[in-house]
Coordinates of C-alpha atoms in Angstrom, one line a residue:
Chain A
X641 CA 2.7 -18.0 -3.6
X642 CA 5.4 -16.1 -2.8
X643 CA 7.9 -17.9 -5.1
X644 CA 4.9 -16.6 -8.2
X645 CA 5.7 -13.2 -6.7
X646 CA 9.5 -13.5 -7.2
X647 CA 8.8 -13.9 -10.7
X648 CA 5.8 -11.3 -11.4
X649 CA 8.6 -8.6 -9.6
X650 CA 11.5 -10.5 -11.9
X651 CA 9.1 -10.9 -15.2
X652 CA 8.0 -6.9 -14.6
X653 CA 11.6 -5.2 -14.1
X654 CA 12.8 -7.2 -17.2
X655 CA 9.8 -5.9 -19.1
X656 CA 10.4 -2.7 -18.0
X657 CA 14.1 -2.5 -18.8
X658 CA 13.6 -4.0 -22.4
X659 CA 10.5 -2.7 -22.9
X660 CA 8.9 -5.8 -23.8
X661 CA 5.1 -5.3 -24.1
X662 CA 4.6 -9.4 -24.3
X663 CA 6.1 -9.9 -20.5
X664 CA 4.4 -6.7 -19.1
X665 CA 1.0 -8.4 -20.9
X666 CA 1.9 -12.2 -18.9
X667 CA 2.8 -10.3 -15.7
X668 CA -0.5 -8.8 -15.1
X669 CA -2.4 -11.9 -16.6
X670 CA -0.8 -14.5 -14.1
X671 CA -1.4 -12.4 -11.2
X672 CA -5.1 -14.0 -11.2
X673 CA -3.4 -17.0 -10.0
X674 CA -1.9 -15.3 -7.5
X675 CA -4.8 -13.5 -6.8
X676 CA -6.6 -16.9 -6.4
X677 CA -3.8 -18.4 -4.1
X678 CA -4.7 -15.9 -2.0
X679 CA -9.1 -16.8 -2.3
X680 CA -7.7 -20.8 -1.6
X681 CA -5.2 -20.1 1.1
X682 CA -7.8 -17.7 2.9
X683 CA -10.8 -20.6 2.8
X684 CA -8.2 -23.2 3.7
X685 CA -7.1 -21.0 7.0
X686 CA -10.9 -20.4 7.7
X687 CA -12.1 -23.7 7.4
X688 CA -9.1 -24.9 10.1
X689 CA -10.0 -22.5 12.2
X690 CA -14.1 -23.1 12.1
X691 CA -13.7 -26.8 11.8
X692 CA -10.5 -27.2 14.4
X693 CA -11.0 -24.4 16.6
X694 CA -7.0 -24.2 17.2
X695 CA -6.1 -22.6 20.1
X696 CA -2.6 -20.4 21.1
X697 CA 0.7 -21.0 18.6
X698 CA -1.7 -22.9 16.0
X699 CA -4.3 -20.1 15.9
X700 CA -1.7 -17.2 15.9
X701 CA 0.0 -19.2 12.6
X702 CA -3.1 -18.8 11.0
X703 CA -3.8 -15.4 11.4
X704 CA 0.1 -14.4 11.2
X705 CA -0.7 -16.4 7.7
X706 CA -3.9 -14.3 6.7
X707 CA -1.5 -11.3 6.9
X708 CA 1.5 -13.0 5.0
X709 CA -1.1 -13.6 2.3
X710 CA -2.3 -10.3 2.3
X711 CA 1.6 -8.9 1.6
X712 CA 1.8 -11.3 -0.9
X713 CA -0.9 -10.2 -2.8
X714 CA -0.2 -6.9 -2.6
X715 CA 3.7 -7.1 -3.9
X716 CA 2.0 -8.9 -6.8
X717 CA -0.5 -6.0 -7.3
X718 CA 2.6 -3.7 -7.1
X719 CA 4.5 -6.2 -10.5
X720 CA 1.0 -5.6 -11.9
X721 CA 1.6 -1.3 -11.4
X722 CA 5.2 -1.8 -13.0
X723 CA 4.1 -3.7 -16.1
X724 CA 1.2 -1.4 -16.7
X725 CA 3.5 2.2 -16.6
X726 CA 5.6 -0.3 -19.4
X727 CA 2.4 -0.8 -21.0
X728 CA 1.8 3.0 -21.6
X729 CA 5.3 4.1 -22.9
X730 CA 5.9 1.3 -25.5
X731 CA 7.6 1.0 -27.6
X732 CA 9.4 3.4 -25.6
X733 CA 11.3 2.1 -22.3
X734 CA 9.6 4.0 -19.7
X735 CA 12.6 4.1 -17.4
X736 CA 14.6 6.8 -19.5
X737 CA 18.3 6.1 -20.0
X738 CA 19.3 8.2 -17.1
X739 CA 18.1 6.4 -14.3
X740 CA 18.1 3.0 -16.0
X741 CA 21.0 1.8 -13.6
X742 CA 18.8 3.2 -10.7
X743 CA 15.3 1.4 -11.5
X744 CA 17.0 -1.6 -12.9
X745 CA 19.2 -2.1 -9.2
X746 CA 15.6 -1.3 -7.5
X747 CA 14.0 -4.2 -9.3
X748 CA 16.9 -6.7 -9.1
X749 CA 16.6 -5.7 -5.2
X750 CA 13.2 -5.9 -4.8
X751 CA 13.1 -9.7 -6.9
X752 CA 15.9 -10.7 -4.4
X753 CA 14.3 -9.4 -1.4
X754 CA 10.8 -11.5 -2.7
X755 CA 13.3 -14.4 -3.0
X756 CA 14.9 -14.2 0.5
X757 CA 10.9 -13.9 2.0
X758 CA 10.3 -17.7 -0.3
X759 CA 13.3 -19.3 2.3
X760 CA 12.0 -17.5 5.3
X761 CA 8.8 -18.7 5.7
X762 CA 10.0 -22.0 4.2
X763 CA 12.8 -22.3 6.6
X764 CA 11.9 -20.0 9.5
X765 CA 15.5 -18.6 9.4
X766 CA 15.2 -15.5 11.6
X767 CA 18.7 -14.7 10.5
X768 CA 17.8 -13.9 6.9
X769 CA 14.3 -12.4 8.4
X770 CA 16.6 -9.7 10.4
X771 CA 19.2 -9.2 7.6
X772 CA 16.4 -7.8 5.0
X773 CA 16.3 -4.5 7.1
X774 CA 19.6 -4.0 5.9
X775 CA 18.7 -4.8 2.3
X776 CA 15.7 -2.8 2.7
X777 CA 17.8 0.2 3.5
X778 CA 19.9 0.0 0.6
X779 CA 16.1 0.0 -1.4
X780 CA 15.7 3.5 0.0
X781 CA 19.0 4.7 -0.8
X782 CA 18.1 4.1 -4.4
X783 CA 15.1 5.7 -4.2
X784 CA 16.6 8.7 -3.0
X785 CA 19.2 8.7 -5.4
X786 CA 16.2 8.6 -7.6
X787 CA 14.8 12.0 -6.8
X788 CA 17.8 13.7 -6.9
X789 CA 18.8 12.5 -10.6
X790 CA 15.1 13.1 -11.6
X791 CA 15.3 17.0 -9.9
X792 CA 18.3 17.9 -11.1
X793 CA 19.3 20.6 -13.4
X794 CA 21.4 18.0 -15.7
X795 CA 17.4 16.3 -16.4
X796 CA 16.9 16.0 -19.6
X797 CA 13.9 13.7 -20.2
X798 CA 10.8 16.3 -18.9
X799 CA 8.3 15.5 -16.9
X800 CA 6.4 12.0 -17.8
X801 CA 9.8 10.2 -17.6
X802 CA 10.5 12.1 -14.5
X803 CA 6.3 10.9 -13.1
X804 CA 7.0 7.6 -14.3
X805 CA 10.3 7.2 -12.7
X806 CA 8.8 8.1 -9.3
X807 CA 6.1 6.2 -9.3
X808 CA 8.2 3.1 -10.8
X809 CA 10.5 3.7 -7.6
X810 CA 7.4 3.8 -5.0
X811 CA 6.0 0.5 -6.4
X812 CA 9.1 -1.1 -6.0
X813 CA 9.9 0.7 -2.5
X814 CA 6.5 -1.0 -1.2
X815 CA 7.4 -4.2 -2.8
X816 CA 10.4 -3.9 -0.2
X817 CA 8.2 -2.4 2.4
X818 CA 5.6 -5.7 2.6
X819 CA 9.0 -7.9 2.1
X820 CA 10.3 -6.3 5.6
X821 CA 6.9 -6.7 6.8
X822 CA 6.7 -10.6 5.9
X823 CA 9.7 -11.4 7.4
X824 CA 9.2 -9.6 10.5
X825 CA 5.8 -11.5 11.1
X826 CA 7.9 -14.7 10.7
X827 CA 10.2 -13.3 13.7
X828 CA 7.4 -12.6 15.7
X829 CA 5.9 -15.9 14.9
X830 CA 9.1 -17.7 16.0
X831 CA 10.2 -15.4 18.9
X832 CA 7.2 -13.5 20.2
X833 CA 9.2 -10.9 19.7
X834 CA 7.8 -8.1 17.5
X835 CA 10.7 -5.7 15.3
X836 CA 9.6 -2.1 15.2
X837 CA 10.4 -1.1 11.4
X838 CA 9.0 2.0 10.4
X839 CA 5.5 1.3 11.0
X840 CA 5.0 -0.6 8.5
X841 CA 4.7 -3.8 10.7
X842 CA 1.8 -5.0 13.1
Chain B
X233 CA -9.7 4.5 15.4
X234 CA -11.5 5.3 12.2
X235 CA -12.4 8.9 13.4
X236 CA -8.1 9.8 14.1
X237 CA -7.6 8.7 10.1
X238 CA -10.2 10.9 9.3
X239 CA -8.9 14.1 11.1
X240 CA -5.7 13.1 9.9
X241 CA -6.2 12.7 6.4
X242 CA -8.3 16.1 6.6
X243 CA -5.6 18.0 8.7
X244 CA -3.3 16.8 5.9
X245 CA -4.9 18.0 2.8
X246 CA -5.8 21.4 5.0
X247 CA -2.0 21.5 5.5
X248 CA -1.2 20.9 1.6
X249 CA -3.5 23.3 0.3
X250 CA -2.5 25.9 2.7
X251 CA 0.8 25.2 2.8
X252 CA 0.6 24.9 6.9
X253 CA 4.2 23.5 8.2
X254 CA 2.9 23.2 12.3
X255 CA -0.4 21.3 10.8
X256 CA 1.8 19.1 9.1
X257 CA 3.5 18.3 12.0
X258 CA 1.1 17.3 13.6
X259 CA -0.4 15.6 11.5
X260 CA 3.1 13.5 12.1
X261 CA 3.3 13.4 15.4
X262 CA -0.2 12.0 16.0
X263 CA 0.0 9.2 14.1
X264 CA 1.6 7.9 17.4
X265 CA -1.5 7.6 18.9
X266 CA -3.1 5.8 15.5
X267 CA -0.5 3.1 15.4
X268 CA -0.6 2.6 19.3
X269 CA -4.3 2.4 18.8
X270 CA -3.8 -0.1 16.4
X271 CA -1.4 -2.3 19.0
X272 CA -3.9 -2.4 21.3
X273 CA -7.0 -3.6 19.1
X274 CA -4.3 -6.5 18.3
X275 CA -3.5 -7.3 21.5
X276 CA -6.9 -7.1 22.6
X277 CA -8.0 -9.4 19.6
X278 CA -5.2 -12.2 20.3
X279 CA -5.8 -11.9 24.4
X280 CA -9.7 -13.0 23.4
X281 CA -8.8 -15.6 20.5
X282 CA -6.3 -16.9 23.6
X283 CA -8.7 -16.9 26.7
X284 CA -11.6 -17.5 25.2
X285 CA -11.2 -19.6 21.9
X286 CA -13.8 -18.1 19.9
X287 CA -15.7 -19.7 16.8
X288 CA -17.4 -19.2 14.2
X289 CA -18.7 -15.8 14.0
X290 CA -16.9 -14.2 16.5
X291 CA -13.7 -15.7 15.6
X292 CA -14.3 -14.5 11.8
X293 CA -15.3 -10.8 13.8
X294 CA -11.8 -10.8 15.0
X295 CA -9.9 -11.9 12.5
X296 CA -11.5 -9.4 10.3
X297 CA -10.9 -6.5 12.9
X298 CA -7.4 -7.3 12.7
X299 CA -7.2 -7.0 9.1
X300 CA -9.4 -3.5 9.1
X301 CA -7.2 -2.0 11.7
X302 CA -4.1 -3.1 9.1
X303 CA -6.3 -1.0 6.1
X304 CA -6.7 2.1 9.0
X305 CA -3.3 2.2 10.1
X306 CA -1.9 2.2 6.3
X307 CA -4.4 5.2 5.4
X308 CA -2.4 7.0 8.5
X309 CA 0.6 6.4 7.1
X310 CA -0.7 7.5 4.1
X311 CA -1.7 10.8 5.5
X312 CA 1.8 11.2 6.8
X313 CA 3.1 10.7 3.7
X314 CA 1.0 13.9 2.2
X315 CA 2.2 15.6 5.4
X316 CA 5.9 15.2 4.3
X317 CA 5.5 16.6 1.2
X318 CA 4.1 19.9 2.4
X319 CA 7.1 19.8 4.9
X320 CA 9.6 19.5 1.9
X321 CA 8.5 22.2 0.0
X322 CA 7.1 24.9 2.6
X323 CA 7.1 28.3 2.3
X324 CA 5.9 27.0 -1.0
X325 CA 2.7 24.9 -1.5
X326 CA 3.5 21.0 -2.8
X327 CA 0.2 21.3 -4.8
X328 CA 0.6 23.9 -7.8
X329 CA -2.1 26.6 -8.3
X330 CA -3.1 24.4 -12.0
X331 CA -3.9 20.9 -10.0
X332 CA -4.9 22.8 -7.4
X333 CA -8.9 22.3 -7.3
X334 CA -8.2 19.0 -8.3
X335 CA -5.7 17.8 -5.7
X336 CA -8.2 19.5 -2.9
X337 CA -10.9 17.6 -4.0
X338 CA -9.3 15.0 -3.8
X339 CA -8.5 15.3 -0.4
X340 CA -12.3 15.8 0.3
X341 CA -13.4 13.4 -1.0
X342 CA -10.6 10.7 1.0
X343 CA -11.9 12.7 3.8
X344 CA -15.5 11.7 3.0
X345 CA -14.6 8.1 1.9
X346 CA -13.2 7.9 5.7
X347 CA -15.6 9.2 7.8
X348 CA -18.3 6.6 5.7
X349 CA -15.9 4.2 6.7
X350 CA -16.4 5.0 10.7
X351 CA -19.6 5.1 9.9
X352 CA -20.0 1.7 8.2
X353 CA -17.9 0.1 11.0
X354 CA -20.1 1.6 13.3
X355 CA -23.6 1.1 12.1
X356 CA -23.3 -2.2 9.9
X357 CA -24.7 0.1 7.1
X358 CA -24.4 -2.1 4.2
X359 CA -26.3 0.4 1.8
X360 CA -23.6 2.7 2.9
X361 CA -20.5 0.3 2.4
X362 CA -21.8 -0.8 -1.1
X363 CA -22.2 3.1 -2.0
X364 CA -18.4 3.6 -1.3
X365 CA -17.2 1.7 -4.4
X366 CA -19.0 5.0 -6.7
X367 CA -17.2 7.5 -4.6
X368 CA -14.2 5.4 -5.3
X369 CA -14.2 5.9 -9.2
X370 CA -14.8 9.6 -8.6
X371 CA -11.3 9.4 -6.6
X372 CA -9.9 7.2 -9.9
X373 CA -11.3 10.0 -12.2
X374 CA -9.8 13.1 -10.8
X375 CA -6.9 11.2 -10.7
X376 CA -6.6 10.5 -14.3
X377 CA -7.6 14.2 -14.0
X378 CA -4.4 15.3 -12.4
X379 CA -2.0 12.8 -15.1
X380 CA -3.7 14.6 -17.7
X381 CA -2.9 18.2 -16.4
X382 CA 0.4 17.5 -15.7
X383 CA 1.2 15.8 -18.6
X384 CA -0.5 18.4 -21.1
X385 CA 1.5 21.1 -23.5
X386 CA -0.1 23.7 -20.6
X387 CA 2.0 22.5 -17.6
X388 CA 4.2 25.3 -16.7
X389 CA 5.3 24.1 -13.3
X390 CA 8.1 21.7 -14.5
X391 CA 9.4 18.3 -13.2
X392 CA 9.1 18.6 -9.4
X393 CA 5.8 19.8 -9.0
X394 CA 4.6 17.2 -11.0
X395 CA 6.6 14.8 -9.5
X396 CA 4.7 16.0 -6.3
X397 CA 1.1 15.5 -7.7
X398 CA 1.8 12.4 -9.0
X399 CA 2.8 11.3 -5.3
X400 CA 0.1 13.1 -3.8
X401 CA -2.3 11.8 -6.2
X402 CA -1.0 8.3 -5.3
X403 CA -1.7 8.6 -1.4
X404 CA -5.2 9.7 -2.0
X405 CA -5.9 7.2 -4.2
X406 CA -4.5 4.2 -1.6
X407 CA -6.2 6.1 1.1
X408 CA -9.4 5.2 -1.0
X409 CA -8.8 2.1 -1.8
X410 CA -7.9 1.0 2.1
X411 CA -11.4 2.7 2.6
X412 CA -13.4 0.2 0.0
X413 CA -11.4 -2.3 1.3
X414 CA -12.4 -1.7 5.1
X415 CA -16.2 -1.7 3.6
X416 CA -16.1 -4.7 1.9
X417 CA -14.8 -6.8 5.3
X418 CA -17.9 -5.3 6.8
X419 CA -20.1 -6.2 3.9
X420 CA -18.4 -9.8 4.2
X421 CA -19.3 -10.1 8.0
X422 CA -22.8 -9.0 7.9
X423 CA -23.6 -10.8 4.8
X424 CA -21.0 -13.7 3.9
X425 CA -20.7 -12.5 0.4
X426 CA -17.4 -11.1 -0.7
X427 CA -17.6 -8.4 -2.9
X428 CA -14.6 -7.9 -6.0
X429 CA -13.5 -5.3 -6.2
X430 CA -10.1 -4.8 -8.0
X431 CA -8.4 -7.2 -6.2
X432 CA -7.7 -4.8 -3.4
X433 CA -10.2 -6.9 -1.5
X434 CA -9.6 -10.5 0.8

């Protein structure tokens, strides 16, 4: 599931950058499979615990799971967001020229960060769970740097660029956001022990 | 749990419309008390799953509790959010006098959408929690509402006050969503049936 994610973020920032309606189009119609990994992975963690009645570590997987899940979906909800704003500005690009960099480092972020939650909950690695704080940060960085180009006097583009181009960088912000939150259910999982990241983590 | 979001969510649009910096504030600092709130149900929830391995029903209860308390503590944050806008652009008001009427019922109406929630948590009230889903596609239409003022030949406000009702516009409109979402897990207790609504649903 979260490997289809990696790509839905990867497929939508390449759509959006190249404003390639085609990719925007296959990004929202395979998130139904994602969507429905979700529907099997939810009945497959209900029917262990009905049938199994797992107690402790194994119970607190599943639920730690339900929530994983629920992330997952979400971040590909969020691809879905990204390829629709493409959608509406073809054949225009609808990340104008002077904050392409910007949204284009957001999105390459954001895919990576997807990526690096694939080989955390494959391989538990608490290392690479901590580090995305860190990655995380540099996500908000952008997004500030964002704003400013977007409010400045030297903005040239008016103001549906300068609405798409903040909504472009809160999708991928929260894409970031539920990445953080993924990995720090894996460290609590392993270690019982529970990072306090801006709220945005039970 | 429920009835904080909802005084939150109202203090917050109170403090946007009337461009009220202490309000916001607080609106801030008690969301404290909404995410500690939110702690405890979990701990709770996992200390019962623990000592007293539920099944069945009550273990479906619980895992759904935690899940709602996820969708309550977001539409806090949420609130927040709206509450950090007024701070940023106080004396002023974030919401310009032309989206004005729209932005403030929108507000209401995520106040509404809240306190049916505690409600439908409360009572069961299934005729209530299936109501929620029209209310919701009021909250979709004045926000395609808002994109259309802003976006018209008539917007006079320029690029950051657009900028901000395209945010605002944004939080209310997840606050919503979280709200149908709470509803349907209710709807899926009581009933078993899980209703589909735009994917924002497990």
């Amino acid at each position: 599931m979260a490997g289809r994610v990696r790509q839905a973020v990867a497929d939508a920032t390449i759509a959006l950058i190249e404003a390639d309606g085609a990719l925007a189009s296959s990004v929202i119609d395979s998130d139904v499979a994602i969507d429905l990994l979700r529907v099997k992975i939810e009945e497959d963690s209900f029917q262990m615990m009905a049938l199994q009645s797992p107690v402790a570590t194994d119970l607190r997987m599943l639920v730690a799971g339900l929530r994983m899940v629920s992330d997952l979906e979400r971040m590909g909800d969020l691809a879905v967001h990204v390829a629709k704003i493409v959608q509406l500005r073809l054949p225009q690009s609808a990340a104008p020229q002077q904050v392409l960099p910007i949204i284009s480092r957001m999105g390459s972020l954001a895919e990576v960060m997807v990526g690096r939650v694939e080989h955390i909950i494959a391989a538990n690695d608490l290392d690479a769970a901590r580090a995305l704080d860190e990655v995380d940060e540099e996500m908000d960085r952008l997004r500030r740097e964002s704003f400013t180009a977007l409010l400045s006097a030297e903005w040239s583009h008016g103001v549906e660029p300068a609405v798409d181009t903040a909504l472009l960088g809160r999708y991928y912000e929260r894409i970031a956001d539920h990445a953080v939150s993924v990995a720090n259910r894996v460290i609590y999982l392993v270690t019982g022990e529970m990072p306090n990241a801006d709220g945005q983590v039970s």
